[in-house]
Short mmCIF file of C-alpha atoms in Angstrom, two decimals:
data_model
loop_
_atom_site.label_atom_id
_atom_site.label_comp_id
_atom_site.label_asym_id
_atom_site.label_seq_id
_atom_site.Cartn_x
_atom_site.Cartn_y
_atom_site.Cartn_z
CA MET A 1 164.87 73.87 125.65
CA LYS A 2 163.09 75.62 128.55
CA ILE A 3 162.57 78.68 126.37
CA GLN A 4 161.09 76.62 123.65
CA SER A 5 158.71 74.93 126.05
CA LEU A 6 157.68 78.24 127.52
CA LEU A 7 157.19 79.65 124.10
CA PHE A 8 154.97 76.63 123.14
CA ILE A 9 152.82 77.05 126.26
CA PHE A 10 152.41 80.77 125.67
CA LEU A 11 151.35 80.22 122.08
CA PHE A 12 148.94 77.44 123.16
CA ILE A 13 147.26 79.59 125.85
CA SER A 14 147.10 82.48 123.36
CA ALA A 15 145.26 80.23 120.93
CA LEU A 16 142.72 79.17 123.58
CA ILE A 17 142.03 82.71 124.47
CA SER A 18 141.62 83.73 120.83
CA CYS A 19 139.16 80.86 120.17
CA SER A 20 137.13 81.73 123.22
CA GLY A 21 136.67 85.40 122.39
CA GLY A 22 138.66 86.30 125.39
CA ASN A 23 140.40 89.20 123.62
CA GLY A 24 137.13 91.10 123.95
CA SER A 25 137.03 92.22 120.29
CA ASP A 26 133.44 91.09 119.95
CA ARG A 27 131.57 92.45 123.03
CA ARG A 28 128.06 91.80 121.70
CA VAL A 29 128.79 88.07 120.85
CA ASP A 30 130.45 87.48 124.26
CA SER A 31 127.57 88.82 126.18
CA THR A 32 125.06 86.92 124.20
CA GLU A 33 126.94 83.74 125.20
CA ALA A 34 126.43 84.66 128.86
CA VAL A 35 122.62 85.01 128.54
CA VAL A 36 121.52 82.65 125.74
CA SER A 37 121.46 78.98 126.70
CA GLY A 38 122.99 76.47 124.37
CA ASP A 39 125.03 77.17 121.15
CA ALA A 40 123.87 80.38 119.54
CA THR A 41 124.58 79.05 116.13
CA THR A 42 121.42 76.83 116.58
CA ALA A 43 119.16 79.88 116.02
CA LEU A 44 116.75 79.49 113.20
CA THR A 45 116.84 75.71 113.12
CA THR A 46 113.20 75.40 113.85
CA PRO A 47 111.00 76.74 111.03
CA ILE A 48 107.95 79.07 111.63
CA THR A 49 104.99 79.12 109.49
CA LEU A 50 102.09 81.58 109.82
CA SER A 51 98.44 80.91 109.55
CA TYR A 52 96.73 84.08 110.93
CA ALA A 53 99.14 86.94 111.38
CA LYS A 54 99.40 89.33 108.47
CA GLY A 55 101.72 91.90 109.90
CA PHE A 56 104.95 89.99 109.30
CA HIS A 57 106.40 87.58 106.80
CA ILE A 58 109.38 85.18 107.15
CA THR A 59 111.51 84.00 104.19
CA TYR A 60 114.05 81.50 105.15
CA LYS A 61 117.45 81.53 103.48
CA GLU A 62 120.59 79.45 103.97
CA ASN A 63 121.74 80.16 107.55
CA TYR A 64 119.57 83.34 108.08
CA CYS A 65 116.01 84.51 107.37
CA LEU A 66 114.47 87.81 106.14
CA VAL A 67 111.50 89.31 107.96
CA ASP A 68 109.18 91.82 106.34
CA ILE A 69 106.85 93.86 108.59
CA GLN A 70 103.89 95.84 107.49
CA ASP A 71 100.69 97.26 108.84
CA PRO A 72 98.07 94.59 108.28
CA GLN A 73 95.39 97.20 108.12
CA ASN A 74 97.01 99.47 105.47
CA GLU A 75 99.38 98.14 102.87
CA ASN A 76 100.05 101.67 101.77
CA LEU A 77 102.06 102.56 104.79
CA PRO A 78 105.79 101.91 104.91
CA LYS A 79 107.15 98.46 105.17
CA PHE A 80 110.23 97.46 107.37
CA HIS A 81 112.79 94.83 106.37
CA PHE A 82 115.19 92.89 108.58
CA ALA A 83 117.57 90.05 108.20
CA LEU A 84 117.97 87.87 111.24
CA VAL A 85 121.42 86.41 111.23
CA PRO A 86 122.60 83.90 113.89
CA GLN A 87 125.52 84.81 116.10
CA ARG A 88 129.04 83.92 114.61
CA ILE A 89 127.56 83.40 111.13
CA GLU A 90 129.12 85.41 108.40
CA ILE A 91 126.78 88.29 107.39
CA PRO A 92 125.46 87.68 103.97
CA ASP A 93 125.11 90.14 101.10
CA LEU A 94 121.82 91.77 101.47
CA PRO A 95 119.70 94.52 99.72
CA GLU A 96 120.39 97.89 101.20
CA ASP A 97 117.05 98.21 102.91
CA PHE A 98 117.44 95.17 105.06
CA GLU A 99 118.75 95.95 108.63
CA ILE A 100 120.72 93.15 110.28
CA ILE A 101 119.64 91.69 113.76
CA ARG A 102 121.94 89.14 115.44
CA VAL A 103 119.87 86.25 116.90
CA PRO A 104 119.12 85.07 119.47
CA ILE A 105 118.87 88.66 120.98
CA ARG A 106 120.25 89.11 124.47
CA LYS A 107 118.36 92.22 125.53
CA ALA A 108 115.37 94.12 124.38
CA ILE A 109 113.42 97.29 125.27
CA CYS A 110 109.56 97.11 125.02
CA MET A 111 107.56 100.21 124.65
CA THR A 112 104.12 98.76 125.45
CA SER A 113 102.39 96.07 127.55
CA LEU A 114 101.31 94.47 124.37
CA GLN A 115 104.90 93.89 123.35
CA LEU A 116 105.61 92.48 126.76
CA SER A 117 102.88 89.86 126.34
CA GLY A 118 104.90 87.60 124.03
CA PHE A 119 107.95 87.60 126.42
CA ILE A 120 105.69 86.76 129.39
CA LYS A 121 103.96 83.99 127.64
CA LEU A 122 107.22 82.50 126.61
CA GLY A 123 108.65 82.85 130.11
CA GLU A 124 111.50 84.91 128.88
CA THR A 125 111.10 88.21 130.77
CA ASP A 126 114.81 88.15 131.64
CA HIS A 127 115.56 89.40 128.21
CA VAL A 128 113.45 92.61 128.76
CA VAL A 129 115.83 95.20 130.06
CA GLY A 130 113.64 98.39 129.50
CA ILE A 131 110.09 99.47 129.55
CA THR A 132 108.28 102.83 129.42
CA SER A 133 105.93 102.38 132.37
CA ALA A 134 105.17 99.97 135.13
CA ARG A 135 101.63 101.31 135.54
CA HIS A 136 99.06 98.59 135.73
CA LEU A 137 101.84 96.03 135.43
CA PHE A 138 101.01 92.82 137.11
CA ASN A 139 103.83 90.37 136.04
CA GLN A 140 105.83 89.57 139.11
CA GLU A 141 109.09 88.76 137.31
CA ILE A 142 109.32 92.02 135.62
CA ASN A 143 108.16 94.04 138.71
CA GLN A 144 110.98 92.16 140.57
CA ARG A 145 113.44 92.98 137.86
CA ILE A 146 112.53 96.60 138.11
CA GLU A 147 113.16 96.53 141.97
CA GLN A 148 116.50 94.84 141.48
CA GLY A 149 117.55 97.32 138.77
CA LEU A 150 117.65 94.67 136.05
CA THR A 151 114.91 96.31 134.13
CA ALA A 152 114.77 100.01 133.84
CA LYS A 153 112.18 102.58 133.05
CA ILE A 154 113.24 104.64 129.92
CA GLY A 155 110.59 107.44 129.95
CA ILE A 156 107.72 107.92 127.55
CA GLU A 157 107.55 108.63 123.97
CA GLY A 158 108.81 112.14 123.19
CA ASN A 159 110.71 112.21 126.41
CA PHE A 160 112.90 109.14 126.48
CA ASP A 161 115.99 108.89 128.84
CA ASN A 162 118.63 108.50 126.21
CA GLU A 163 121.42 107.92 128.81
CA VAL A 164 119.48 105.19 130.41
CA ILE A 165 118.85 103.49 127.12
CA ILE A 166 122.41 103.64 126.01
CA SER A 167 123.46 102.12 129.43
CA LEU A 168 121.13 99.14 128.92
CA ASP A 169 122.96 98.23 125.72
CA PRO A 170 119.85 96.59 124.05
CA ASP A 171 120.08 94.57 120.93
CA LEU A 172 116.90 96.20 119.66
CA ILE A 173 113.90 98.37 120.67
CA LEU A 174 110.39 97.22 119.83
CA ILE A 175 108.26 100.16 118.70
CA SER A 176 104.69 100.92 117.43
CA PRO A 177 105.65 103.17 114.48
CA PHE A 178 102.25 104.31 113.54
CA LYS A 179 101.36 105.64 116.95
CA ARG A 180 102.46 109.08 117.96
CA GLY A 181 106.03 110.03 117.29
CA GLY A 182 109.11 110.28 119.56
CA TYR A 183 111.37 107.95 117.97
CA ASP A 184 113.66 110.48 116.02
CA ALA A 185 116.01 110.76 119.00
CA LEU A 186 116.29 106.91 119.27
CA LYS A 187 117.36 106.68 115.60
CA GLU A 188 120.53 108.57 116.49
CA MET A 189 121.66 105.76 118.94
CA ASP A 190 122.47 103.13 116.26
CA ILE A 191 120.07 100.67 117.98
CA PRO A 192 117.69 98.83 115.67
CA LEU A 193 114.07 99.88 116.08
CA MET A 194 111.82 97.01 115.14
CA PRO A 195 108.11 97.55 114.70
CA TYR A 196 105.78 95.27 116.70
CA LEU A 197 102.42 95.31 115.04
CA GLY A 198 100.45 92.67 116.88
CA TYR A 199 97.99 95.23 118.05
CA LYS A 200 97.05 95.95 114.41
CA GLU A 201 96.04 92.35 113.72
CA MET A 202 92.42 91.96 112.81
CA THR A 203 91.85 88.51 114.32
CA PRO A 204 92.46 87.21 117.84
CA LEU A 205 94.54 84.24 116.67
CA GLY A 206 96.48 86.70 114.26
CA GLN A 207 97.44 88.86 117.32
CA ALA A 208 98.40 85.77 119.33
CA GLU A 209 100.54 84.40 116.54
CA TRP A 210 103.10 87.20 117.20
CA ILE A 211 104.28 84.93 119.88
CA LYS A 212 106.25 83.26 117.06
CA PHE A 213 107.82 86.67 116.20
CA VAL A 214 109.12 86.98 119.71
CA GLY A 215 110.23 83.38 119.69
CA LEU A 216 112.15 83.95 116.46
CA LEU A 217 114.06 86.73 118.03
CA LEU A 218 114.94 84.83 121.17
CA GLY A 219 115.83 81.54 119.40
CA GLU A 220 112.70 79.94 121.03
CA GLU A 221 110.73 79.01 117.92
CA LYS A 222 110.03 75.55 119.05
CA LYS A 223 108.43 76.73 122.30
CA ALA A 224 106.49 79.47 120.51
CA ASN A 225 105.14 76.97 117.97
CA GLU A 226 104.03 74.62 120.77
CA ILE A 227 102.43 77.38 122.79
CA PHE A 228 100.50 78.87 119.85
CA ALA A 229 99.28 75.44 118.73
CA SER A 230 97.85 74.95 122.11
CA ILE A 231 96.10 78.37 122.02
CA GLU A 232 94.84 77.62 118.46
CA ASN A 233 93.34 74.30 119.32
CA ARG A 234 91.51 75.54 122.36
CA TYR A 235 90.25 78.73 120.52
CA ASN A 236 88.86 76.83 117.64
CA GLU A 237 87.19 74.22 119.90
CA LEU A 238 85.38 77.06 121.73
CA LYS A 239 84.61 78.74 118.29
CA THR A 240 82.94 75.54 117.07
CA MET A 241 81.04 75.26 120.29
CA ALA A 242 79.53 78.75 119.80
CA ALA A 243 79.00 78.63 116.08
CA ASN A 244 75.60 76.92 116.06
CA VAL A 245 73.86 78.97 118.83
CA LYS A 246 70.19 79.54 117.91
CA GLU A 247 70.13 83.24 119.05
CA ARG A 248 73.10 85.68 118.55
CA PRO A 249 72.79 88.59 120.90
CA VAL A 250 74.03 92.04 119.94
CA VAL A 251 76.88 93.77 121.79
CA PHE A 252 78.28 97.20 121.69
CA SER A 253 81.48 98.63 123.31
CA GLY A 254 83.11 101.72 124.84
CA GLU A 255 81.91 104.84 126.73
CA LEU A 256 81.78 108.55 125.98
CA ARG A 257 85.12 110.33 126.45
CA GLY A 258 85.38 114.10 125.92
CA GLY A 259 81.97 114.13 123.96
CA ASN A 260 83.03 111.31 121.56
CA TRP A 261 82.32 107.58 121.75
CA TYR A 262 85.40 105.57 120.72
CA ALA A 263 84.69 102.32 119.03
CA VAL A 264 86.34 99.97 116.50
CA GLY A 265 84.99 98.98 112.95
CA GLY A 266 83.21 96.00 111.93
CA LYS A 267 86.45 94.24 110.46
CA SER A 268 88.44 94.68 113.67
CA PHE A 269 89.86 92.25 116.02
CA LEU A 270 87.14 92.91 118.69
CA ALA A 271 84.37 92.43 116.27
CA GLN A 272 85.82 89.05 115.22
CA GLN A 273 86.03 88.02 118.87
CA PHE A 274 82.43 88.74 119.42
CA HIS A 275 81.42 86.83 116.29
CA ASP A 276 83.46 83.82 117.37
CA ALA A 277 81.65 83.91 120.82
CA GLY A 278 78.28 83.65 119.22
CA ALA A 279 77.26 87.31 119.20
CA ASP A 280 76.98 90.14 116.70
CA TYR A 281 78.85 93.43 117.09
CA PHE A 282 76.67 96.48 116.63
CA LEU A 283 78.97 97.75 113.82
CA LYS A 284 79.39 94.42 112.19
CA ASP A 285 78.61 95.73 108.71
CA ASP A 286 81.09 98.56 109.09
CA LYS A 287 84.10 98.07 106.75
CA ARG A 288 86.70 99.67 108.88
CA SER A 289 89.31 97.67 110.88
CA GLY A 290 90.63 100.43 113.14
CA GLY A 291 89.16 102.83 115.68
CA VAL A 292 86.22 105.18 114.89
CA TYR A 293 84.85 108.20 116.78
CA LEU A 294 81.04 108.28 116.89
CA ASP A 295 78.61 110.78 118.59
CA TYR A 296 76.21 109.56 121.23
CA GLU A 297 73.18 109.77 118.84
CA THR A 298 74.77 107.45 116.30
CA VAL A 299 75.74 104.80 118.97
CA TYR A 300 72.29 105.00 120.55
CA SER A 301 70.43 104.54 117.28
CA GLN A 302 72.36 101.31 116.67
CA ALA A 303 72.86 100.03 120.09
CA GLU A 304 69.69 101.01 122.03
CA ASN A 305 68.30 97.46 122.02
CA ALA A 306 71.64 95.55 122.32
CA GLN A 307 71.62 93.02 124.95
CA PHE A 308 75.25 93.40 126.00
CA TRP A 309 77.65 96.33 126.52
CA ARG A 310 81.41 95.65 126.86
CA ILE A 311 83.32 98.10 128.94
CA VAL A 312 87.06 98.13 129.87
CA ASN A 313 88.41 100.80 132.32
CA SER A 314 90.35 101.30 135.56
CA ASP A 315 87.50 102.66 137.74
CA GLU A 316 87.87 101.09 141.20
CA ALA A 317 84.32 101.75 142.20
CA PHE A 318 82.73 100.99 138.87
CA SER A 319 79.12 99.98 139.04
CA TYR A 320 75.74 100.52 137.42
CA GLU A 321 75.14 103.27 139.82
CA THR A 322 78.39 105.05 138.99
CA LEU A 323 78.00 104.49 135.32
CA GLY A 324 74.41 105.81 135.29
CA ALA A 325 75.42 108.92 137.32
CA SER A 326 78.24 109.73 134.97
CA ASP A 327 75.79 110.23 132.06
CA THR A 328 72.14 109.76 132.66
CA ARG A 329 71.63 108.82 129.01
CA TYR A 330 73.44 105.58 129.64
CA GLN A 331 70.35 104.40 131.50
CA ASP A 332 68.33 104.39 128.24
CA PHE A 333 70.28 101.42 126.85
CA ARG A 334 68.78 98.05 127.20
CA ALA A 335 72.04 96.54 128.31
CA PHE A 336 72.08 98.95 131.20
CA ARG A 337 68.53 98.28 132.28
CA GLU A 338 68.86 94.43 132.01
CA HIS A 339 72.28 94.36 133.62
CA GLY A 340 74.09 93.15 130.43
CA ILE A 341 77.35 94.88 130.95
CA ILE A 342 80.45 92.82 130.45
CA TYR A 343 83.37 94.43 132.30
CA CYS A 344 87.07 94.22 132.73
CA ASN A 345 88.87 96.34 135.26
CA ILE A 346 92.56 96.84 134.19
CA ARG A 347 93.56 97.60 137.79
CA GLN A 348 92.46 94.16 138.80
CA HIS A 349 93.44 91.95 135.81
CA PRO A 350 96.51 91.88 133.52
CA PHE A 351 94.43 92.78 130.56
CA TYR A 352 97.10 94.39 128.28
CA GLU A 353 100.15 92.45 129.21
CA SER A 354 98.44 88.99 129.12
CA MET A 355 95.27 89.14 127.07
CA PRO A 356 96.89 89.38 123.55
CA MET A 357 98.44 85.94 124.05
CA GLU A 358 95.26 84.37 125.70
CA PRO A 359 92.56 84.82 123.05
CA GLU A 360 91.11 81.39 124.01
CA VAL A 361 90.78 82.60 127.54
CA VAL A 362 88.93 85.81 126.48
CA LEU A 363 86.68 83.71 124.11
CA ALA A 364 85.63 81.59 126.90
CA ASP A 365 84.89 84.66 129.01
CA LEU A 366 82.64 86.03 126.27
CA ILE A 367 80.85 82.74 125.64
CA LYS A 368 80.19 82.52 129.32
CA ALA A 369 78.59 85.94 129.26
CA PHE A 370 76.63 85.54 125.97
CA HIS A 371 75.72 81.81 126.33
CA PRO A 372 76.26 80.65 129.89
CA GLN A 373 74.72 77.18 129.34
CA LEU A 374 77.67 76.30 126.97
CA LEU A 375 80.20 76.59 129.88
CA PRO A 376 78.14 76.06 132.95
CA ASP A 377 81.13 75.49 135.28
CA TYR A 378 83.56 77.99 133.83
CA GLN A 379 84.97 80.87 135.89
CA PRO A 380 85.74 83.93 133.87
CA VAL A 381 89.16 85.44 134.03
CA TYR A 382 89.18 88.91 132.25
CA TYR A 383 85.50 89.83 131.45
CA LYS A 384 82.66 89.17 133.94
CA ARG A 385 79.06 90.26 133.96
CA LEU A 386 78.90 93.33 136.06
CA PRO A 387 76.88 92.47 139.24
#
């Protein structure tokens, strides 16, 4: 009788261990449970719809969803296909070109500050276990994680520390596939490489809507939807405010670098942002959406009389004096003579890690510069008139 009782107790305990995953046969699911709050099977229960982003598309299926990612500026470039399947859900039959990602993800590696912006805005930086660089990184949570060894630096493109990456055991690595290479070595690690193309979007709200992409990966769709709705409402409110201004000033952007002037085309994110702020970009009739290299003469011929000049750099001593001394031809621009430079110093402001998810803040900055009477009491955050 005692033997039968002991046998029963042994079988009962064994069953409990088996149900709880205590046998260690599924390491990834177990560690997910340690990080993800709530039941992991609740992933994908809040639908996401897209209104502005063109770089990814979601198709919901029973118990999982398909995500197609493509360059919003060039449909001829390769497309990427992923199936997001909740933890503990049986993997469905999928076409061969769909890579499976278990959601909610536990840990991710981000290659750029732009990718970090979604995690920061959602307040989910504890899921970021690897980054390429902490240079110009302002976020206190991630900097603390680096100091504590919870987030590691993995090197730079073309020179990654593979041993560090493997030790982090990430669920995926977010990449920018159409930038310079360096990902071939990563492909051998059997870690999903997932493109993040928010930086290729051609509208400010399109870029900000990638917060839903990050929310989808983290099982935070509801939070992402709510945050974006607030961004969208404020952005459109400001856009309407600036839509009926009587005078639309002209603005140009950039500086000479190595003899070339880098700008973006008239169908770009930046051009749209200027338009929504009640100004005209100096290349507004240009049909390109990406970056363009111009010579000085071309820029001068089209921007000589522009009232405003947008500059972003990391010069700690930047001023009209230092700018004029760096190239005396700058002094010929009206925006220089009349002190119309709109400036953001990335050493002083979290431009790349926060700006993508705060287009409404950037729009208010620009409206304050172009039409100060519309926002008389507003204090700019990123862009300010250079004194």
